[in-house]
PDB file of C-alpha atoms in Angstrom:
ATOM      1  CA  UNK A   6      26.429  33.456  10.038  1.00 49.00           C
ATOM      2  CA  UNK A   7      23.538  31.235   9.022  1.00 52.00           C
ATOM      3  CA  UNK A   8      23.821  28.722   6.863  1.00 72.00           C
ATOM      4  CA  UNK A   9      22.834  29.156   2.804  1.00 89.00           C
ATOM      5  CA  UNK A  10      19.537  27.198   2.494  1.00 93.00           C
ATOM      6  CA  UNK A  11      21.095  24.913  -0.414  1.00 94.00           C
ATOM      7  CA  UNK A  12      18.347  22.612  -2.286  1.00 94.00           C
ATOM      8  CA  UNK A  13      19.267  19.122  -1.889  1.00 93.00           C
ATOM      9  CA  UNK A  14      21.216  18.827  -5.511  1.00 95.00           C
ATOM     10  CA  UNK A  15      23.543  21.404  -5.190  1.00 96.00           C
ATOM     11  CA  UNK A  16      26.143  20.318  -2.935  1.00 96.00           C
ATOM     12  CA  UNK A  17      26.703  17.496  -5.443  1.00 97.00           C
ATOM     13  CA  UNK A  18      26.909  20.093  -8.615  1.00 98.00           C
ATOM     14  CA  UNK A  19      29.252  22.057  -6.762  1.00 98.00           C
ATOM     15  CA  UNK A  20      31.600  19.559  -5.428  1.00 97.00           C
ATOM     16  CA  UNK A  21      31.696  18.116  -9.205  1.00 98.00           C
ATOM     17  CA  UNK A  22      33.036  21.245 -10.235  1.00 98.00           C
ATOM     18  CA  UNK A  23      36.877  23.032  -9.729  1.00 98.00           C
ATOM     19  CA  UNK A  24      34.756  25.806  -8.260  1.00 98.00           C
ATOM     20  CA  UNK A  25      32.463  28.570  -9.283  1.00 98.00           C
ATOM     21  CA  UNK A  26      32.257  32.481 -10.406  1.00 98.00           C
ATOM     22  CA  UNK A  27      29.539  34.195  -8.284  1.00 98.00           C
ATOM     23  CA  UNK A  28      28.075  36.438 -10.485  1.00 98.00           C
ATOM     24  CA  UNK A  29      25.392  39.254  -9.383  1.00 97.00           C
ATOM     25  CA  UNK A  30      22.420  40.694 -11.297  1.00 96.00           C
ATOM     26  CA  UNK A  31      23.725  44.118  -9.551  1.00 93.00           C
ATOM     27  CA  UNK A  32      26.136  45.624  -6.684  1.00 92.00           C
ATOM     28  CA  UNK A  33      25.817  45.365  -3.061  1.00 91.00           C
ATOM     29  CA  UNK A  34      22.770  42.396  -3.674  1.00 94.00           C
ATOM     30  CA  UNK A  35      24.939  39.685  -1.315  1.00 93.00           C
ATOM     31  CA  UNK A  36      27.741  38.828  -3.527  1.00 96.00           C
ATOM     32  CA  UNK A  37      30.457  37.957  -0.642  1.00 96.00           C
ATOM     33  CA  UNK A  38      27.585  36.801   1.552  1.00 95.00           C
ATOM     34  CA  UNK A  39      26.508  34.149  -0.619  1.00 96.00           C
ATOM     35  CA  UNK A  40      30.086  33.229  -1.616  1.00 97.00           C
ATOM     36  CA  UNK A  41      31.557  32.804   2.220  1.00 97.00           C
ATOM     37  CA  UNK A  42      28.520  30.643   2.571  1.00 96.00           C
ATOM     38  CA  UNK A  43      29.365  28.512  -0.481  1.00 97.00           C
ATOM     39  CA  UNK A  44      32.827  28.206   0.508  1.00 98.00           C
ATOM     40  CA  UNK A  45      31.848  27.161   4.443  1.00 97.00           C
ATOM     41  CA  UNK A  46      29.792  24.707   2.979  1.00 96.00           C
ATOM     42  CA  UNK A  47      32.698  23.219   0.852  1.00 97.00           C
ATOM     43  CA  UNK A  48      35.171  23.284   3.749  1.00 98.00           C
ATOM     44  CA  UNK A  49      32.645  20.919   5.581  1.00 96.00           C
ATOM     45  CA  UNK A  50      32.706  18.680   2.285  1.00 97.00           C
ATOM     46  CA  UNK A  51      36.163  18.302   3.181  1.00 97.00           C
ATOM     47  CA  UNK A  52      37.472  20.316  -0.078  1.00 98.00           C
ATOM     48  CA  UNK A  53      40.879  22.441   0.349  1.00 98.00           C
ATOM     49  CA  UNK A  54      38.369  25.987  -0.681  1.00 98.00           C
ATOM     50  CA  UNK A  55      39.145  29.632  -1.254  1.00 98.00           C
ATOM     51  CA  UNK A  56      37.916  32.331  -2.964  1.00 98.00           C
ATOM     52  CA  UNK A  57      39.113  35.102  -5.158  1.00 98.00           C
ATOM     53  CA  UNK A  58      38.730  38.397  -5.459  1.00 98.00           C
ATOM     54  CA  UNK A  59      40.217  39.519  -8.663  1.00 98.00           C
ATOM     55  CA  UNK A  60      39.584  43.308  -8.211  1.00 98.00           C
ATOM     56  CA  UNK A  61      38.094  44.930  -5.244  1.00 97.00           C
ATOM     57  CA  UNK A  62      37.650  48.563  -4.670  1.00 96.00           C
ATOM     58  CA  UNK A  63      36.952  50.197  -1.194  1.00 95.00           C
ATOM     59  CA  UNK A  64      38.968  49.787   1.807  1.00 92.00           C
ATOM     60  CA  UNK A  65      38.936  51.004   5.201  1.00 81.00           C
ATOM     61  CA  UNK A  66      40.685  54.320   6.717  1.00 81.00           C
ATOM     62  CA  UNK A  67      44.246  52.783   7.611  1.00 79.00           C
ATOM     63  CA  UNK A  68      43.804  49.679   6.105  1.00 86.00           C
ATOM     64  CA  UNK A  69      44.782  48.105   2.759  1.00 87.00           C
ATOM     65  CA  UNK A  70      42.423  45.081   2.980  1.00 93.00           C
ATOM     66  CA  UNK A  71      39.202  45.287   1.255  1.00 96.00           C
ATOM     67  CA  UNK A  72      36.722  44.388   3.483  1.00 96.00           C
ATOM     68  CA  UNK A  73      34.990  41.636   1.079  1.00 96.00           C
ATOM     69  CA  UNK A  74      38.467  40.291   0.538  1.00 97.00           C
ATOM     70  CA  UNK A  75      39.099  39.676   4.490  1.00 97.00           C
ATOM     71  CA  UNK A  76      35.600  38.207   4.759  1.00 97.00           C
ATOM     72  CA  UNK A  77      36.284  35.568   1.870  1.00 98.00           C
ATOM     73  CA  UNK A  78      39.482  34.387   3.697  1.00 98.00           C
ATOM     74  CA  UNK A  79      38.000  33.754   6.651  1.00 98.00           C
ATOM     75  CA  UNK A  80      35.386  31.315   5.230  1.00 98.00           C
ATOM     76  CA  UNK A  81      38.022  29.677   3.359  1.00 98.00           C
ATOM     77  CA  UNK A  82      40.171  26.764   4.567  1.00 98.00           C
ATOM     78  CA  UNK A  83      42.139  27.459   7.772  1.00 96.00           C
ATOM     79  CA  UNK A  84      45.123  25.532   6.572  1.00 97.00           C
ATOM     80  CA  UNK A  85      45.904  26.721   3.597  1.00 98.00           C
ATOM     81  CA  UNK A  86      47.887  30.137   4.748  1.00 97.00           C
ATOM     82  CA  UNK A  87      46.840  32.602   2.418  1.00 98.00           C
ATOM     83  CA  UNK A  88      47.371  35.912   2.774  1.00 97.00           C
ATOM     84  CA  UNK A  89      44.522  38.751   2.154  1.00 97.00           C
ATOM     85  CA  UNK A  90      47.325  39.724  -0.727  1.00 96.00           C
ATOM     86  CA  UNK A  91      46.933  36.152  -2.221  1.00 98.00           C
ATOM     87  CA  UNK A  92      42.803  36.201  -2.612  1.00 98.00           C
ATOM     88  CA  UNK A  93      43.085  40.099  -4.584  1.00 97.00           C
ATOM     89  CA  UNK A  94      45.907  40.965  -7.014  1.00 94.00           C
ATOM     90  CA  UNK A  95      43.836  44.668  -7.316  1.00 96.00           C
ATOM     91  CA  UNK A  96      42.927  46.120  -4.960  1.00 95.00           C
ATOM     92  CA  UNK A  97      41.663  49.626  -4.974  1.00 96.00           C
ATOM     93  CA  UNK A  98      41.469  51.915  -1.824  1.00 95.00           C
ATOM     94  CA  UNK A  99      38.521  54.659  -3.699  1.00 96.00           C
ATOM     95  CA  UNK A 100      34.864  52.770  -2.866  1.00 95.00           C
ATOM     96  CA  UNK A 101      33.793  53.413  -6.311  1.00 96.00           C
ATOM     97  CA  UNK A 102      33.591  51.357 -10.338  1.00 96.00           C
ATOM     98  CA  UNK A 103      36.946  50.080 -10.637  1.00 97.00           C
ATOM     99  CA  UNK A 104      37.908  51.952 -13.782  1.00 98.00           C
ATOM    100  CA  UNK A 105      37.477  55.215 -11.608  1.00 98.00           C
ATOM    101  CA  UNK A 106      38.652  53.665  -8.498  1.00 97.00           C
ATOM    102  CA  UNK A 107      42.173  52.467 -10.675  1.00 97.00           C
ATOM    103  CA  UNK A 108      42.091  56.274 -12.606  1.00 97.00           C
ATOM    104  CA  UNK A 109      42.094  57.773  -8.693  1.00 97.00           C
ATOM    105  CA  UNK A 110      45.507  55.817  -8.189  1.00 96.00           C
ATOM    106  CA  UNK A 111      47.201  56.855 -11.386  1.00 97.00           C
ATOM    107  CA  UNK A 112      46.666  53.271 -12.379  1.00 97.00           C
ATOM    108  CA  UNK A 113      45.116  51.611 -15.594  1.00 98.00           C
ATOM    109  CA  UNK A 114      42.735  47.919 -15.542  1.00 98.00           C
ATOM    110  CA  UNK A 115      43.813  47.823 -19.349  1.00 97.00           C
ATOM    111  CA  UNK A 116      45.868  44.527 -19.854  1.00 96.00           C
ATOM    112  CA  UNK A 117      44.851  43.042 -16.204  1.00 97.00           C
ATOM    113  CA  UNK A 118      43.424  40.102 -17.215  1.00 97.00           C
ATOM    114  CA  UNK A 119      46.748  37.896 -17.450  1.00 98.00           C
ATOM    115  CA  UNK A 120      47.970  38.867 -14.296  1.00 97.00           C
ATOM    116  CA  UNK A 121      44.694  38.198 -12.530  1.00 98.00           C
ATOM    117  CA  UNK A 122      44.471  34.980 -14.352  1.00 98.00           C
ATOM    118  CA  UNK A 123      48.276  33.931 -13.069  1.00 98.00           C
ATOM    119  CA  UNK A 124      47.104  34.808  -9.960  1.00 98.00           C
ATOM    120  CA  UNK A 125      43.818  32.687  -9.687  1.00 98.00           C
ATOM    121  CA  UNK A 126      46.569  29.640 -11.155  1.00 98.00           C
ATOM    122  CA  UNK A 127      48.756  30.434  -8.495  1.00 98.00           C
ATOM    123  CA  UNK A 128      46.171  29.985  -5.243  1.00 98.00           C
ATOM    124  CA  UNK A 129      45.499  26.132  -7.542  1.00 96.00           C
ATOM    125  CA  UNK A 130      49.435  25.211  -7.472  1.00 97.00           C
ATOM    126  CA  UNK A 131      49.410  26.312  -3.501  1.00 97.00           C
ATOM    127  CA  UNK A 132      47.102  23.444  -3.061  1.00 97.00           C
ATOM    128  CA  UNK A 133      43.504  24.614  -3.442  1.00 98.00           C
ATOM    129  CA  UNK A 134      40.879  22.329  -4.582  1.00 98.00           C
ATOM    130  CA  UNK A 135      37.960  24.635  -4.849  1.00 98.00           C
ATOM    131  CA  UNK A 136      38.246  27.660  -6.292  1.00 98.00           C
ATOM    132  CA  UNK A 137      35.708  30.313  -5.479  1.00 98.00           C
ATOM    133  CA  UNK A 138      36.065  33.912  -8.006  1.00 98.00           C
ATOM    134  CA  UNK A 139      33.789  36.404  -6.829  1.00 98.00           C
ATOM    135  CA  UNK A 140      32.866  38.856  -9.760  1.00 97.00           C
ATOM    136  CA  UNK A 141      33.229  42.455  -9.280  1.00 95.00           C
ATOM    137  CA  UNK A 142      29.115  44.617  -9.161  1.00 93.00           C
ATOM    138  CA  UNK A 143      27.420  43.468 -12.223  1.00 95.00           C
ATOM    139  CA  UNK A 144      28.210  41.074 -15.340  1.00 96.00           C
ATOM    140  CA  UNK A 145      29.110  44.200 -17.263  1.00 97.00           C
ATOM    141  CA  UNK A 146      31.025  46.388 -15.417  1.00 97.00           C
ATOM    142  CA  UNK A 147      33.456  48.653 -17.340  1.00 97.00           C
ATOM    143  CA  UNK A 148      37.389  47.881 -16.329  1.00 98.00           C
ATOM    144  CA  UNK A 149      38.733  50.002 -18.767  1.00 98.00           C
ATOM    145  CA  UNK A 150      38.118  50.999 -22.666  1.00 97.00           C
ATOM    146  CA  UNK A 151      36.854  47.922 -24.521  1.00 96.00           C
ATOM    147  CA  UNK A 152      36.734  46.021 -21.302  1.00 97.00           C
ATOM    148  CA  UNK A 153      34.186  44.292 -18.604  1.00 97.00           C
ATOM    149  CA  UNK A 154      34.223  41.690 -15.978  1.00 97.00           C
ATOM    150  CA  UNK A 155      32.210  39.505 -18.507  1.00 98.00           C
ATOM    151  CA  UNK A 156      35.400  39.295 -20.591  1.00 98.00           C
ATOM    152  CA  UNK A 157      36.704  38.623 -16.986  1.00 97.00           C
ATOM    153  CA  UNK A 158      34.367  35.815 -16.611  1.00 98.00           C
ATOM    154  CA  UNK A 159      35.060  34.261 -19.775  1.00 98.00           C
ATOM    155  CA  UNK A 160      38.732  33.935 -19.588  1.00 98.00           C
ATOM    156  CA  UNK A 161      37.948  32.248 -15.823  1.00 98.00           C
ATOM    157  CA  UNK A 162      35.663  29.787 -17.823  1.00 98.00           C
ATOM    158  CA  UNK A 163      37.679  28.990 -20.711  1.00 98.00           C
ATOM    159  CA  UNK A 164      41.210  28.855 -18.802  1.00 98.00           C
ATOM    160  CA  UNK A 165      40.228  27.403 -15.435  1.00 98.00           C
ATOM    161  CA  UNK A 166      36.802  25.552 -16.327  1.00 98.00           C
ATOM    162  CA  UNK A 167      34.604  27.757 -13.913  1.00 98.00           C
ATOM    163  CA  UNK A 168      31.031  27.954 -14.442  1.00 98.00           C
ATOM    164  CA  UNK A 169      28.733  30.550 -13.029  1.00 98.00           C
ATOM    165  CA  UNK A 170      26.311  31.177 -10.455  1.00 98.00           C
ATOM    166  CA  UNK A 171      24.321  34.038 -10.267  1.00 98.00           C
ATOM    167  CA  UNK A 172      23.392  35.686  -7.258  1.00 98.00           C
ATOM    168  CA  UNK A 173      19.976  37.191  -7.284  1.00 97.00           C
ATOM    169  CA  UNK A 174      19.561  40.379  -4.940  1.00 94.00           C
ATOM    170  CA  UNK A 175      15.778  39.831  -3.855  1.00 95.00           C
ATOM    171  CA  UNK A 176      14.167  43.011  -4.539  1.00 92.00           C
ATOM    172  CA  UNK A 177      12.237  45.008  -7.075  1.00 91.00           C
ATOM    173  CA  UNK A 178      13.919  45.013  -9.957  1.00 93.00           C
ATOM    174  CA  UNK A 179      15.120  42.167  -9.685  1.00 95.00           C
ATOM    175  CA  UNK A 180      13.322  39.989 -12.788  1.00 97.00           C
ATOM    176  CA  UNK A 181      14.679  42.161 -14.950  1.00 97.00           C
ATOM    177  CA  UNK A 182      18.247  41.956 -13.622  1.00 97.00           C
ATOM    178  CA  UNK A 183      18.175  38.651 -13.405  1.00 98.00           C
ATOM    179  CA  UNK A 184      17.431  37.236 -17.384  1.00 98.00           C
ATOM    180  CA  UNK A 185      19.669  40.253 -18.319  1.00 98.00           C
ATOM    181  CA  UNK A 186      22.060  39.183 -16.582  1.00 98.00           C
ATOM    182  CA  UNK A 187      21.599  35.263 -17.474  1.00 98.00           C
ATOM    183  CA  UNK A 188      21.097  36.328 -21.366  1.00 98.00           C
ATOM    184  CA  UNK A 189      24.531  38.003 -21.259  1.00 98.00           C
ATOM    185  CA  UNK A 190      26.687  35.654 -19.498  1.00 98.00           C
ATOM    186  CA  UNK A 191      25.280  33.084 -21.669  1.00 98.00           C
ATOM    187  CA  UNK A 192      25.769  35.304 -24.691  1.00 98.00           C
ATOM    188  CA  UNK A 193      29.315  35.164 -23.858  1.00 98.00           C
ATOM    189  CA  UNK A 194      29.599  31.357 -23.914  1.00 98.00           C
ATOM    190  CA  UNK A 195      29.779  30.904 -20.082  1.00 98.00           C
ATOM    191  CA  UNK A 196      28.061  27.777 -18.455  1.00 98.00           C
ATOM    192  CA  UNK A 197      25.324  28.483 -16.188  1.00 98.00           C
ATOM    193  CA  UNK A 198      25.470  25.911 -12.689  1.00 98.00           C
ATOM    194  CA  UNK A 199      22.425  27.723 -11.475  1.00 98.00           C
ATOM    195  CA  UNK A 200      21.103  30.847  -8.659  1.00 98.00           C
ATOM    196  CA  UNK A 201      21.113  31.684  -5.408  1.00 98.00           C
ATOM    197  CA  UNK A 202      18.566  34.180  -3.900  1.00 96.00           C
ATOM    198  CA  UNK A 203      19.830  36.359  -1.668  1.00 94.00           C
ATOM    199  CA  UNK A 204      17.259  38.520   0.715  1.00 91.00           C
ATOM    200  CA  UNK A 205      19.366  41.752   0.677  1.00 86.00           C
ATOM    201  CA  UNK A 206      16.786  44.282   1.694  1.00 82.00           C
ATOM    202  CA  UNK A 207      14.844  44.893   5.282  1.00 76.00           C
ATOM    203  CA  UNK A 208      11.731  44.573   3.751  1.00 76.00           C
ATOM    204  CA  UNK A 209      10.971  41.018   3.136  1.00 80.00           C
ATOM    205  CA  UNK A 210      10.336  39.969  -0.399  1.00 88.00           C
ATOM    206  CA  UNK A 211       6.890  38.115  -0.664  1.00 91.00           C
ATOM    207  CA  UNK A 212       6.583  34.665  -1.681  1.00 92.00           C
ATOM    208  CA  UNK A 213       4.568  35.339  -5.068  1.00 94.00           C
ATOM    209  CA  UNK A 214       7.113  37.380  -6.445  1.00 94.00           C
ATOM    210  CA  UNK A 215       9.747  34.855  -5.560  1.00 95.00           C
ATOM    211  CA  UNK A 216       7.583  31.860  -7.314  1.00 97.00           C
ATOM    212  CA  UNK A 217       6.997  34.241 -10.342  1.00 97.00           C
ATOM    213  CA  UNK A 218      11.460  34.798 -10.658  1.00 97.00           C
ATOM    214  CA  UNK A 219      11.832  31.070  -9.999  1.00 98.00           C
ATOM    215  CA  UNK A 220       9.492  30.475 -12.900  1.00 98.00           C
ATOM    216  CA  UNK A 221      11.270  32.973 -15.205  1.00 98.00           C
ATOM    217  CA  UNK A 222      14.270  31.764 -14.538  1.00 98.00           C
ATOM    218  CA  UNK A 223      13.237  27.487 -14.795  1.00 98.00           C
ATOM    219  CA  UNK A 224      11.730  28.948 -18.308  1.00 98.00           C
ATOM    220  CA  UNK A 225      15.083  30.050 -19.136  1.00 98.00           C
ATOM    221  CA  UNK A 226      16.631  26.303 -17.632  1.00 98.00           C
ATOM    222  CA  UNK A 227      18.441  27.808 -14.625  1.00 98.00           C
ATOM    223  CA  UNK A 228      17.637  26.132 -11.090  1.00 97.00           C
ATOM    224  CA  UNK A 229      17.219  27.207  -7.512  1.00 98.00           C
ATOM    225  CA  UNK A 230      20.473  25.935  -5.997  1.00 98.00           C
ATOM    226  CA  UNK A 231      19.447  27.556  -2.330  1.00 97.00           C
ATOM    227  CA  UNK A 232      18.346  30.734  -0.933  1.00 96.00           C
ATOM    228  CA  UNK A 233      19.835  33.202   1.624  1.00 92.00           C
ATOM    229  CA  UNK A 234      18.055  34.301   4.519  1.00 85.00           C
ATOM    230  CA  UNK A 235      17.902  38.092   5.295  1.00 74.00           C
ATOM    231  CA  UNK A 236      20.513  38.960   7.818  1.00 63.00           C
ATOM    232  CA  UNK A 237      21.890  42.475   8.471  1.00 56.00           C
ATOM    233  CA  UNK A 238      24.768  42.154   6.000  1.00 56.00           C
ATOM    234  CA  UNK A 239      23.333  40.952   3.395  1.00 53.00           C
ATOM    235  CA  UNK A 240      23.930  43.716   1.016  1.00 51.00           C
ATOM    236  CA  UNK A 241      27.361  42.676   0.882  1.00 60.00           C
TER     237      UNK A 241
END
């Protein structure tokens, strides 16, 4: 897989931090894409990096491993020996929202949040140095009644000191998403470390429309950390 285009600063931001949430203005905009390529990048910084999928729904016929899930243990460090079961303490076999995918399953996401917390804790005390939590579709995805990944995303923040970085699916549509998305998470009290754009359509997106989002978004005081280039999985 290529490399993520990183700007020149943000391998220094990110290695000052414990890790990162990858948050995305949207589902299937390059979520896991951009977060294997983070967490390659820290393995060659020499950090002991996973990631973290706290809920994933969708697997394959006669298999129990999300595909996402698999995809983020590979990039992460070889040494560690995690298991698929390790990096997702949900997961959901119905490709669908993960209330309805939990519903299907006679299951409930009410309550999850300590579990999935204990669970992110536990990958630190097996001797990870970097932790990488992939969010789950949007920044306010319903789990269950009264509940979203952004309360998700808080708890990650406030318990484990993760900021965010949201991934921007390059499209139309996607100014919008984007300062939605931005004015929520910060609405919630969550630290913003910056973006990533991520060229998830076949179509290339033209430059102008790129320098108009990068302008939005510097308005707002997030930065370019790197950009994505299109490949024929980056939907994922």
């Amino acid at each position: 897989m290529p490399s993520l285009n990183l700007h020149p600063e943000a391998l220094p931001l990110l290695l000052s931090q414990p890790g990162v949430q990858v948050v995305g203005t949207d589902t299937e905009i390059g979520k896991t894409t951009v977060s294997c390529a983070l967490l390659e990048a820290m393995v060659g910084a020499g950090r002991r990096a996973a990631g973290f999928k706290p809920i994933a729904a969708g697997t394959e016929p006669g298999s129990d491993v999300n595909d996402d899930v698999a995809r983020l243990l590979a990039a992460g460090h070889p040494g560690l020996g995690l298991s698929a079961q390790d990096l997702c303490r949900r997961s959901l076999s119905l490709a669908a929202s993960p209330w309805v995918a939990a519903e299907a399953e006679g299951q409930t996401l009410a309550g999850c949040i300590p579990q999935l917390l204990q669970a992110a804790r536990a990958l630190q005390g097996r001797g990870v140095q970097w932790l990488l939590v992939e969010g789950v579709g949007g920044v306010r995805v319903p789990l269950a009644e009264g509940l979203s990944t952004r309360e998700l995303h808080q708890v990650f923040h406030r318990e484990l000191g993760l900021g965010a970085l949201l991934v921007v699916g390059l499209r139309l549509g996607c100014h919008s998403h984007a300062l939605l998305t931005l004015e929520s998470l910060r609405a919630a009290g969550i630290p913003m470390l910056g973006w990533v754009g991520n060229a998830c359509t076949a179509a290339p997106y033209d430059g102008r429309s790129l320098e108009v989002l990068t302008q939005a978004l510097r308005s707002e005081g997030l930065r370019c950390l790197g950009l994505m280039p299109r490949l024929s999985d980056n939907r994922a």
